[in-house]
């Protein structure tokens, strides 16, 4: 097993004896907005390898492959390993959420956002151009005609799958943006009948019906499993966890992240919640959302009657083993050795159980 990872993933797999550190591409911001110029500049040193030219990462992968040549590479939207596999004719597949932008029919959002979506989908296809791909999402739009992608649900931790949902009546809030948190404080002051449990690293002034706590994987899950509704950004993983627990979501797409707007639209399409622009979050928005709460709960219940559509781990595992079996047969015919990787994965609330190959 070889796990290649960087950035936040190191905190999850850093102690694994088969882990190898590689660079991680990162977004950079101007305030709340992602800055294309800053992002390009910060990642410029990796440009040669992203365009297929040999460099230190490729050399490190070559060195690892001399002793343990992989039968299969799996990339969670990680480009260095994917390009190495392509150059060395090693079978590889992608398991990620980003290819939803390229392989499903996205809703129309207006001229500017539609253009951003098209640009983003071209970037996704360029960065990870796997023909063999698994797309993981809490809810899928209709597949594009001719796509070879296979679609599964989110990868959910056992702790989420085993949790027993209750309803203590509070609003669970998971946000990082200071400006949004200020709006939530105003919401809490205007709704003294609602208790707010806010999970963030920021320090803000709150009314007596709201409490602020630093994120913690166990405590946050308890709050989520026992809340009446969730207020958060539109990240795929947390939306999947909330809906699995039957919790309606009011999503606020993170500024500058077009992908999250599509996630918010997918939430509406699932009928399990609604979304709001950051500057439109208000007491009226919350009142409308809570007025439809019973309908959202029923939609969550109906969705959860099909567990194979909710948690994608089993389906993805079967697809990986099928692909690995084909790779083994091809390699054995050539007389080469098999090297298999094991499970890895994670997100902001704790480690997941995502089956992988020779990959991050």
mmCIF file of C-alpha atoms in Angstrom:
data_model
loop_
_atom_site.group_PDB
_atom_site.id
_atom_site.type_symbol
_atom_site.label_atom_id
_atom_site.label_comp_id
_atom_site.label_asym_id
_atom_site.label_seq_id
_atom_site.Cartn_x
_atom_site.Cartn_y
_atom_site.Cartn_z
ATOM 1 C CA UNK A 1 0.000 0.000 0.000
ATOM 2 C CA UNK A 2 1.180 3.484 -0.810
ATOM 3 C CA UNK A 3 -0.817 6.573 0.104
ATOM 4 C CA UNK A 4 0.348 9.846 -1.424
ATOM 5 C CA UNK A 5 -1.124 12.869 0.315
ATOM 6 C CA UNK A 6 -0.539 16.499 1.213
ATOM 7 C CA UNK A 7 -2.187 19.424 2.951
ATOM 8 C CA UNK A 8 -4.982 18.679 5.405
ATOM 9 C CA UNK A 9 -4.945 14.960 4.568
ATOM 10 C CA UNK A 10 -1.638 14.614 6.419
ATOM 11 C CA UNK A 11 -3.473 15.018 9.703
ATOM 12 C CA UNK A 12 -5.541 11.950 8.863
ATOM 13 C CA UNK A 13 -2.998 9.611 7.241
ATOM 14 C CA UNK A 14 0.316 11.084 8.433
ATOM 15 C CA UNK A 15 1.006 8.170 10.800
ATOM 16 C CA UNK A 16 0.299 5.497 8.183
ATOM 17 C CA UNK A 17 3.528 3.573 7.466
ATOM 18 C CA UNK A 18 2.738 3.602 3.747
ATOM 19 C CA UNK A 19 2.152 7.367 3.514
ATOM 20 C CA UNK A 20 4.319 9.515 1.238
ATOM 21 C CA UNK A 21 3.996 13.314 1.331
ATOM 22 C CA UNK A 22 3.525 15.163 -1.950
ATOM 23 C CA UNK A 23 2.504 18.786 -2.663
ATOM 24 C CA UNK A 24 -1.128 19.825 -2.472
ATOM 25 C CA UNK A 25 -2.608 22.502 -4.716
ATOM 26 C CA UNK A 26 -4.358 25.240 -2.747
ATOM 27 C CA UNK A 27 -6.803 28.037 -3.385
ATOM 28 C CA UNK A 28 -5.872 31.533 -2.217
ATOM 29 C CA UNK A 29 -8.272 34.352 -1.458
ATOM 30 C CA UNK A 30 -8.798 38.071 -1.524
ATOM 31 C CA UNK A 31 -10.860 38.417 1.619
ATOM 32 C CA UNK A 32 -13.870 36.102 1.198
ATOM 33 C CA UNK A 33 -13.437 35.541 -2.553
ATOM 34 C CA UNK A 34 -11.110 33.012 -4.191
ATOM 35 C CA UNK A 35 -8.458 34.929 -6.130
ATOM 36 C CA UNK A 36 -7.529 33.370 -9.461
ATOM 37 C CA UNK A 37 -4.360 35.505 -9.716
ATOM 38 C CA UNK A 38 -3.149 34.593 -6.204
ATOM 39 C CA UNK A 39 -4.021 30.930 -6.712
ATOM 40 C CA UNK A 40 -2.095 30.716 -9.994
ATOM 41 C CA UNK A 41 0.909 32.558 -8.532
ATOM 42 C CA UNK A 42 1.046 30.385 -5.394
ATOM 43 C CA UNK A 43 0.922 27.151 -7.391
ATOM 44 C CA UNK A 44 3.144 28.303 -10.251
ATOM 45 C CA UNK A 45 6.100 26.182 -9.138
ATOM 46 C CA UNK A 46 4.043 23.066 -9.898
ATOM 47 C CA UNK A 47 3.031 24.201 -13.396
ATOM 48 C CA UNK A 48 5.709 22.204 -15.300
ATOM 49 C CA UNK A 49 4.609 18.922 -13.770
ATOM 50 C CA UNK A 50 0.948 19.754 -14.267
ATOM 51 C CA UNK A 51 1.773 20.121 -17.956
ATOM 52 C CA UNK A 52 3.494 16.728 -18.039
ATOM 53 C CA UNK A 53 7.146 17.764 -17.600
ATOM 54 C CA UNK A 54 9.294 15.730 -15.211
ATOM 55 C CA UNK A 55 10.064 17.311 -11.861
ATOM 56 C CA UNK A 56 10.671 16.465 -8.183
ATOM 57 C CA UNK A 57 7.213 14.922 -7.618
ATOM 58 C CA UNK A 58 7.510 12.730 -10.718
ATOM 59 C CA UNK A 59 11.003 11.672 -9.635
ATOM 60 C CA UNK A 60 9.705 10.706 -6.195
ATOM 61 C CA UNK A 61 6.905 8.649 -7.748
ATOM 62 C CA UNK A 62 9.401 6.973 -10.103
ATOM 63 C CA UNK A 63 11.536 6.026 -7.113
ATOM 64 C CA UNK A 64 8.580 4.534 -5.231
ATOM 65 C CA UNK A 65 7.470 2.582 -8.311
ATOM 66 C CA UNK A 66 10.865 0.907 -8.710
ATOM 67 C CA UNK A 67 10.144 -1.207 -5.626
ATOM 68 C CA UNK A 68 6.331 -1.211 -5.596
ATOM 69 C CA UNK A 69 4.897 -0.692 -9.050
ATOM 70 C CA UNK A 70 1.143 -0.188 -8.697
ATOM 71 C CA UNK A 71 -1.496 -2.143 -10.533
ATOM 72 C CA UNK A 72 -3.966 0.698 -10.105
ATOM 73 C CA UNK A 73 -3.763 4.381 -9.223
ATOM 74 C CA UNK A 74 -6.781 6.123 -7.703
ATOM 75 C CA UNK A 75 -6.898 9.898 -7.518
ATOM 76 C CA UNK A 76 -9.277 11.992 -5.429
ATOM 77 C CA UNK A 77 -8.903 14.941 -7.834
ATOM 78 C CA UNK A 78 -5.145 14.879 -7.193
ATOM 79 C CA UNK A 79 -3.278 15.677 -10.441
ATOM 80 C CA UNK A 80 0.356 14.665 -9.828
ATOM 81 C CA UNK A 81 -0.293 10.948 -9.388
ATOM 82 C CA UNK A 82 -2.826 10.982 -12.209
ATOM 83 C CA UNK A 83 -0.335 12.485 -14.650
ATOM 84 C CA UNK A 84 2.379 10.087 -13.511
ATOM 85 C CA UNK A 85 0.024 7.158 -14.132
ATOM 86 C CA UNK A 86 -0.864 8.436 -17.578
ATOM 87 C CA UNK A 87 2.788 8.891 -18.573
ATOM 88 C CA UNK A 88 3.752 5.440 -17.267
ATOM 89 C CA UNK A 89 0.699 3.668 -18.690
ATOM 90 C CA UNK A 90 -0.475 2.544 -15.265
ATOM 91 C CA UNK A 91 -4.272 2.058 -15.047
ATOM 92 C CA UNK A 92 -5.883 4.823 -13.027
ATOM 93 C CA UNK A 93 -9.315 5.984 -12.021
ATOM 94 C CA UNK A 94 -10.725 9.023 -10.278
ATOM 95 C CA UNK A 95 -13.047 8.990 -7.272
ATOM 96 C CA UNK A 96 -14.201 12.505 -6.524
ATOM 97 C CA UNK A 97 -17.087 14.945 -6.381
ATOM 98 C CA UNK A 98 -15.702 17.483 -8.859
ATOM 99 C CA UNK A 99 -16.522 15.440 -11.948
ATOM 100 C CA UNK A 100 -20.202 16.099 -11.266
ATOM 101 C CA UNK A 101 -19.420 19.348 -13.095
ATOM 102 C CA UNK A 102 -18.405 17.469 -16.238
ATOM 103 C CA UNK A 103 -20.664 14.423 -16.230
ATOM 104 C CA UNK A 104 -24.092 15.691 -15.184
ATOM 105 C CA UNK A 105 -26.518 18.181 -16.716
ATOM 106 C CA UNK A 106 -26.121 21.286 -14.577
ATOM 107 C CA UNK A 107 -29.016 23.708 -14.018
ATOM 108 C CA UNK A 108 -28.933 27.148 -15.603
ATOM 109 C CA UNK A 109 -27.778 29.855 -13.183
ATOM 110 C CA UNK A 110 -27.618 32.882 -15.463
ATOM 111 C CA UNK A 111 -25.043 34.056 -18.037
ATOM 112 C CA UNK A 112 -22.171 34.876 -15.680
ATOM 113 C CA UNK A 113 -22.453 31.813 -13.457
ATOM 114 C CA UNK A 114 -23.115 29.531 -16.442
ATOM 115 C CA UNK A 115 -19.859 30.799 -17.994
ATOM 116 C CA UNK A 116 -18.017 30.222 -14.707
ATOM 117 C CA UNK A 117 -19.456 26.714 -14.580
ATOM 118 C CA UNK A 118 -18.261 25.928 -18.108
ATOM 119 C CA UNK A 119 -14.777 27.246 -17.342
ATOM 120 C CA UNK A 120 -14.685 25.236 -14.123
ATOM 121 C CA UNK A 121 -15.770 22.034 -15.874
ATOM 122 C CA UNK A 122 -13.009 22.479 -18.497
ATOM 123 C CA UNK A 123 -10.486 22.944 -15.672
ATOM 124 C CA UNK A 124 -11.751 19.823 -13.882
ATOM 125 C CA UNK A 125 -11.463 17.771 -17.068
ATOM 126 C CA UNK A 126 -7.953 19.059 -17.733
ATOM 127 C CA UNK A 127 -6.705 18.511 -14.184
ATOM 128 C CA UNK A 128 -8.033 14.944 -13.816
ATOM 129 C CA UNK A 129 -8.885 13.542 -17.265
ATOM 130 C CA UNK A 130 -9.654 9.980 -16.223
ATOM 131 C CA UNK A 131 -11.907 7.994 -18.525
ATOM 132 C CA UNK A 132 -12.641 5.627 -15.622
ATOM 133 C CA UNK A 133 -14.325 7.711 -12.948
ATOM 134 C CA UNK A 134 -16.632 7.408 -9.951
ATOM 135 C CA UNK A 135 -18.576 10.547 -9.043
ATOM 136 C CA UNK A 136 -19.598 10.795 -5.394
ATOM 137 C CA UNK A 137 -22.354 13.205 -4.363
ATOM 138 C CA UNK A 138 -25.228 13.503 -1.894
ATOM 139 C CA UNK A 139 -27.522 14.116 -4.899
ATOM 140 C CA UNK A 140 -26.916 13.772 -8.621
ATOM 141 C CA UNK A 141 -28.350 15.750 -11.486
ATOM 142 C CA UNK A 142 -29.177 13.749 -14.636
ATOM 143 C CA UNK A 143 -26.077 12.213 -16.288
ATOM 144 C CA UNK A 144 -24.814 13.760 -19.502
ATOM 145 C CA UNK A 145 -25.412 11.716 -22.623
ATOM 146 C CA UNK A 146 -22.465 9.452 -23.373
ATOM 147 C CA UNK A 147 -20.793 9.755 -19.963
ATOM 148 C CA UNK A 148 -18.827 6.742 -18.753
ATOM 149 C CA UNK A 149 -18.888 7.926 -15.152
ATOM 150 C CA UNK A 150 -20.517 5.854 -12.439
ATOM 151 C CA UNK A 151 -22.426 7.673 -9.724
ATOM 152 C CA UNK A 152 -22.540 6.861 -6.002
ATOM 153 C CA UNK A 153 -23.558 8.635 -2.802
ATOM 154 C CA UNK A 154 -21.274 10.359 -0.292
ATOM 155 C CA UNK A 155 -18.748 8.325 1.665
ATOM 156 C CA UNK A 156 -20.144 8.327 5.184
ATOM 157 C CA UNK A 157 -18.290 7.491 8.377
ATOM 158 C CA UNK A 158 -19.584 4.571 10.480
ATOM 159 C CA UNK A 159 -20.259 7.104 13.249
ATOM 160 C CA UNK A 160 -22.723 8.890 10.964
ATOM 161 C CA UNK A 161 -24.347 5.688 9.738
ATOM 162 C CA UNK A 162 -24.725 4.394 13.304
ATOM 163 C CA UNK A 163 -25.997 7.657 14.824
ATOM 164 C CA UNK A 164 -29.585 7.744 16.081
ATOM 165 C CA UNK A 165 -31.227 11.037 15.041
ATOM 166 C CA UNK A 166 -33.259 12.968 17.615
ATOM 167 C CA UNK A 167 -34.702 16.474 17.628
ATOM 168 C CA UNK A 168 -33.750 18.759 20.503
ATOM 169 C CA UNK A 169 -35.107 21.769 18.630
ATOM 170 C CA UNK A 170 -31.857 23.693 18.129
ATOM 171 C CA UNK A 171 -30.285 25.042 14.969
ATOM 172 C CA UNK A 172 -26.867 23.549 14.269
ATOM 173 C CA UNK A 173 -24.600 26.079 12.521
ATOM 174 C CA UNK A 174 -21.271 25.234 10.852
ATOM 175 C CA UNK A 175 -19.646 28.340 9.343
ATOM 176 C CA UNK A 176 -16.219 29.951 9.115
ATOM 177 C CA UNK A 177 -16.872 33.260 7.367
ATOM 178 C CA UNK A 178 -16.830 36.100 9.961
ATOM 179 C CA UNK A 179 -19.344 38.199 8.005
ATOM 180 C CA UNK A 180 -21.808 35.306 7.801
ATOM 181 C CA UNK A 181 -21.313 34.593 11.491
ATOM 182 C CA UNK A 182 -22.219 38.218 12.212
ATOM 183 C CA UNK A 183 -25.472 37.691 10.296
ATOM 184 C CA UNK A 184 -26.156 34.541 12.314
ATOM 185 C CA UNK A 185 -25.688 36.497 15.537
ATOM 186 C CA UNK A 186 -28.324 38.967 14.333
ATOM 187 C CA UNK A 187 -30.614 36.062 13.400
ATOM 188 C CA UNK A 188 -30.239 34.575 16.856
ATOM 189 C CA UNK A 189 -31.045 37.919 18.486
ATOM 190 C CA UNK A 190 -34.183 38.236 16.330
ATOM 191 C CA UNK A 191 -35.282 34.648 17.085
ATOM 192 C CA UNK A 192 -35.003 34.217 20.891
ATOM 193 C CA UNK A 193 -37.314 31.204 20.569
ATOM 194 C CA UNK A 194 -34.593 29.279 18.690
ATOM 195 C CA UNK A 195 -31.416 27.928 20.289
ATOM 196 C CA UNK A 196 -28.334 28.170 18.072
ATOM 197 C CA UNK A 197 -25.300 25.886 18.455
ATOM 198 C CA UNK A 198 -22.574 27.495 16.350
ATOM 199 C CA UNK A 199 -19.450 25.533 15.424
ATOM 200 C CA UNK A 200 -16.573 27.730 14.338
ATOM 201 C CA UNK A 201 -13.029 28.751 15.228
ATOM 202 C CA UNK A 202 -14.023 32.416 15.122
ATOM 203 C CA UNK A 203 -14.878 34.391 18.241
ATOM 204 C CA UNK A 204 -18.091 36.403 17.985
ATOM 205 C CA UNK A 205 -20.480 38.194 20.319
ATOM 206 C CA UNK A 206 -23.740 36.264 20.707
ATOM 207 C CA UNK A 207 -27.106 36.631 22.444
ATOM 208 C CA UNK A 208 -28.013 34.323 25.329
ATOM 209 C CA UNK A 209 -29.842 31.810 23.095
ATOM 210 C CA UNK A 210 -26.663 31.043 21.105
ATOM 211 C CA UNK A 211 -23.453 29.255 22.027
ATOM 212 C CA UNK A 212 -20.183 29.154 20.091
ATOM 213 C CA UNK A 213 -17.944 26.056 20.126
ATOM 214 C CA UNK A 214 -14.747 25.050 18.307
ATOM 215 C CA UNK A 215 -15.307 22.250 15.780
ATOM 216 C CA UNK A 216 -14.871 18.761 17.222
ATOM 217 C CA UNK A 217 -15.613 15.539 15.311
ATOM 218 C CA UNK A 218 -17.570 13.817 18.090
ATOM 219 C CA UNK A 219 -19.314 16.785 19.693
ATOM 220 C CA UNK A 220 -20.275 18.277 16.337
ATOM 221 C CA UNK A 221 -21.823 14.991 15.210
ATOM 222 C CA UNK A 222 -23.892 14.866 18.419
ATOM 223 C CA UNK A 223 -25.134 18.384 17.727
ATOM 224 C CA UNK A 224 -25.924 17.547 14.109
ATOM 225 C CA UNK A 225 -27.740 14.315 14.972
ATOM 226 C CA UNK A 226 -29.923 16.055 17.560
ATOM 227 C CA UNK A 227 -30.649 19.361 15.798
ATOM 228 C CA UNK A 228 -33.896 20.568 14.197
ATOM 229 C CA UNK A 229 -32.115 21.956 11.145
ATOM 230 C CA UNK A 230 -28.647 22.775 9.843
ATOM 231 C CA UNK A 231 -27.268 26.100 8.606
ATOM 232 C CA UNK A 232 -23.967 25.725 6.763
ATOM 233 C CA UNK A 233 -22.106 26.295 3.525
ATOM 234 C CA UNK A 234 -22.852 24.036 0.570
ATOM 235 C CA UNK A 235 -20.036 21.511 0.867
ATOM 236 C CA UNK A 236 -20.950 18.097 -0.524
ATOM 237 C CA UNK A 237 -19.804 15.994 2.438
ATOM 238 C CA UNK A 238 -21.644 17.767 5.259
ATOM 239 C CA UNK A 239 -24.824 18.012 3.171
ATOM 240 C CA UNK A 240 -24.675 14.253 2.674
ATOM 241 C CA UNK A 241 -24.229 13.632 6.405
ATOM 242 C CA UNK A 242 -27.077 15.947 7.366
ATOM 243 C CA UNK A 243 -29.564 14.421 4.926
ATOM 244 C CA UNK A 244 -28.588 10.911 6.023
ATOM 245 C CA UNK A 245 -29.535 11.980 9.562
ATOM 246 C CA UNK A 246 -32.825 13.413 8.281
ATOM 247 C CA UNK A 247 -31.878 17.039 8.942
ATOM 248 C CA UNK A 248 -33.182 19.727 6.555
ATOM 249 C CA UNK A 249 -30.449 22.134 5.464
ATOM 250 C CA UNK A 250 -30.412 25.847 4.731
ATOM 251 C CA UNK A 251 -27.217 26.168 2.684
ATOM 252 C CA UNK A 252 -25.163 29.320 2.081
ATOM 253 C CA UNK A 253 -22.719 28.743 -0.803
ATOM 254 C CA UNK A 254 -19.245 29.988 0.069
ATOM 255 C CA UNK A 255 -18.481 33.235 -1.828
ATOM 256 C CA UNK A 256 -16.531 32.688 -5.011
ATOM 257 C CA UNK A 257 -17.066 28.916 -5.127
ATOM 258 C CA UNK A 258 -19.298 28.185 -8.116
ATOM 259 C CA UNK A 259 -19.219 24.469 -7.315
ATOM 260 C CA UNK A 260 -21.038 25.173 -4.056
ATOM 261 C CA UNK A 261 -23.812 26.979 -5.897
ATOM 262 C CA UNK A 262 -24.414 23.814 -7.908
ATOM 263 C CA UNK A 263 -24.397 21.837 -4.643
ATOM 264 C CA UNK A 264 -27.019 24.241 -3.286
ATOM 265 C CA UNK A 265 -29.130 23.713 -6.405
ATOM 266 C CA UNK A 266 -28.747 19.956 -5.944
ATOM 267 C CA UNK A 267 -30.046 20.389 -2.387
ATOM 268 C CA UNK A 268 -33.163 22.102 -3.752
ATOM 269 C CA UNK A 269 -33.506 19.390 -6.413
ATOM 270 C CA UNK A 270 -33.421 16.760 -3.663
ATOM 271 C CA UNK A 271 -36.328 18.596 -1.933
ATOM 272 C CA UNK A 272 -34.465 18.235 1.387
ATOM 273 C CA UNK A 273 -33.682 21.904 1.937
ATOM 274 C CA UNK A 274 -33.132 25.333 0.459
ATOM 275 C CA UNK A 275 -30.338 27.836 -0.033
ATOM 276 C CA UNK A 276 -29.670 31.543 0.207
ATOM 277 C CA UNK A 277 -27.038 33.931 -1.080
ATOM 278 C CA UNK A 278 -24.797 35.130 1.770
ATOM 279 C CA UNK A 279 -26.060 38.718 1.619
ATOM 280 C CA UNK A 280 -29.692 37.568 1.568
ATOM 281 C CA UNK A 281 -29.606 35.541 4.776
ATOM 282 C CA UNK A 282 -32.255 37.117 6.995
ATOM 283 C CA UNK A 283 -35.025 36.365 9.471
ATOM 284 C CA UNK A 284 -37.450 36.231 6.528
ATOM 285 C CA UNK A 285 -35.265 33.638 4.782
ATOM 286 C CA UNK A 286 -35.173 31.493 7.914
ATOM 287 C CA UNK A 287 -38.933 31.863 8.443
ATOM 288 C CA UNK A 288 -39.662 30.666 4.904
ATOM 289 C CA UNK A 289 -37.284 27.760 5.359
ATOM 290 C CA UNK A 290 -38.819 26.693 8.673
ATOM 291 C CA UNK A 291 -42.288 26.989 7.157
ATOM 292 C CA UNK A 292 -41.329 24.180 4.757
ATOM 293 C CA UNK A 293 -39.505 22.126 7.389
ATOM 294 C CA UNK A 294 -42.066 19.254 7.517
ATOM 295 C CA UNK A 295 -41.848 18.844 3.746
ATOM 296 C CA UNK A 296 -38.046 18.705 3.880
ATOM 297 C CA UNK A 297 -38.142 16.075 6.620
ATOM 298 C CA UNK A 298 -40.454 13.847 4.555
ATOM 299 C CA UNK A 299 -38.122 14.175 1.572
ATOM 300 C CA UNK A 300 -35.158 13.137 3.748
ATOM 301 C CA UNK A 301 -37.080 10.126 5.017
ATOM 302 C CA UNK A 302 -38.027 9.051 1.509
ATOM 303 C CA UNK A 303 -34.431 9.457 0.371
ATOM 304 C CA UNK A 304 -33.092 7.368 3.240
ATOM 305 C CA UNK A 305 -35.308 4.421 2.337
ATOM 306 C CA UNK A 306 -32.671 3.618 -0.300
ATOM 307 C CA UNK A 307 -29.418 3.247 1.678
ATOM 308 C CA UNK A 308 -27.364 2.309 -1.394
ATOM 309 C CA UNK A 309 -28.127 5.760 -2.813
ATOM 310 C CA UNK A 310 -27.222 7.503 0.438
ATOM 311 C CA UNK A 311 -23.822 5.969 1.301
ATOM 312 C CA UNK A 312 -21.564 5.314 -1.678
ATOM 313 C CA UNK A 313 -18.836 3.354 0.135
ATOM 314 C CA UNK A 314 -20.023 -0.176 -0.682
ATOM 315 C CA UNK A 315 -20.798 0.594 -4.314
ATOM 316 C CA UNK A 316 -17.469 2.370 -4.824
ATOM 317 C CA UNK A 317 -15.594 -0.498 -3.159
ATOM 318 C CA UNK A 318 -17.175 -2.983 -5.545
ATOM 319 C CA UNK A 319 -16.263 -0.792 -8.535
ATOM 320 C CA UNK A 320 -12.664 -0.437 -7.319
ATOM 321 C CA UNK A 321 -12.268 -4.180 -6.811
ATOM 322 C CA UNK A 322 -13.734 -4.834 -10.240
ATOM 323 C CA UNK A 323 -11.243 -2.410 -11.801
ATOM 324 C CA UNK A 324 -8.389 -3.786 -9.726
ATOM 325 C CA UNK A 325 -9.256 -7.320 -10.810
ATOM 326 C CA UNK A 326 -8.999 -6.253 -14.444
ATOM 327 C CA UNK A 327 -5.670 -4.559 -13.722
ATOM 328 C CA UNK A 328 -4.356 -7.685 -11.973
ATOM 329 C CA UNK A 329 -5.260 -9.824 -14.951
ATOM 330 C CA UNK A 330 -3.530 -7.424 -17.338
ATOM 331 C CA UNK A 331 -0.408 -7.200 -15.170
ATOM 332 C CA UNK A 332 -0.218 -10.949 -14.508
ATOM 333 C CA UNK A 333 -0.306 -11.596 -18.222
ATOM 334 C CA UNK A 334 2.776 -9.373 -18.393
ATOM 335 C CA UNK A 335 4.382 -11.100 -15.398
ATOM 336 C CA UNK A 336 4.486 -8.063 -13.079
ATOM 337 C CA UNK A 337 3.859 -7.812 -9.367
ATOM 338 C CA UNK A 338 0.637 -6.607 -7.754
ATOM 339 C CA UNK A 339 0.652 -3.823 -5.201
ATOM 340 C CA UNK A 340 -2.661 -2.813 -3.663
ATOM 341 C CA UNK A 341 -3.519 0.190 -1.575
ATOM 342 C CA UNK A 342 -5.925 0.428 1.329
ATOM 343 C CA UNK A 343 -8.611 2.743 2.711
ATOM 344 C CA UNK A 344 -8.124 6.433 3.306
ATOM 345 C CA UNK A 345 -10.314 9.533 3.347
ATOM 346 C CA UNK A 346 -11.604 12.393 5.421
ATOM 347 C CA UNK A 347 -13.335 15.724 5.746
ATOM 348 C CA UNK A 348 -13.780 18.487 8.230
ATOM 349 C CA UNK A 349 -15.577 16.459 10.910
ATOM 350 C CA UNK A 350 -13.331 13.382 10.965
ATOM 351 C CA UNK A 351 -11.892 10.531 8.965
ATOM 352 C CA UNK A 352 -13.988 8.661 6.438
ATOM 353 C CA UNK A 353 -13.598 5.188 4.968
ATOM 354 C CA UNK A 354 -12.925 5.708 1.302
ATOM 355 C CA UNK A 355 -11.347 2.726 -0.490
ATOM 356 C CA UNK A 356 -8.371 3.726 -2.586
ATOM 357 C CA UNK A 357 -5.575 2.394 -4.692
ATOM 358 C CA UNK A 358 -2.031 3.684 -4.933
ATOM 359 C CA UNK A 359 -3.169 7.180 -4.226
ATOM 360 C CA UNK A 360 -4.014 10.061 -1.910
#
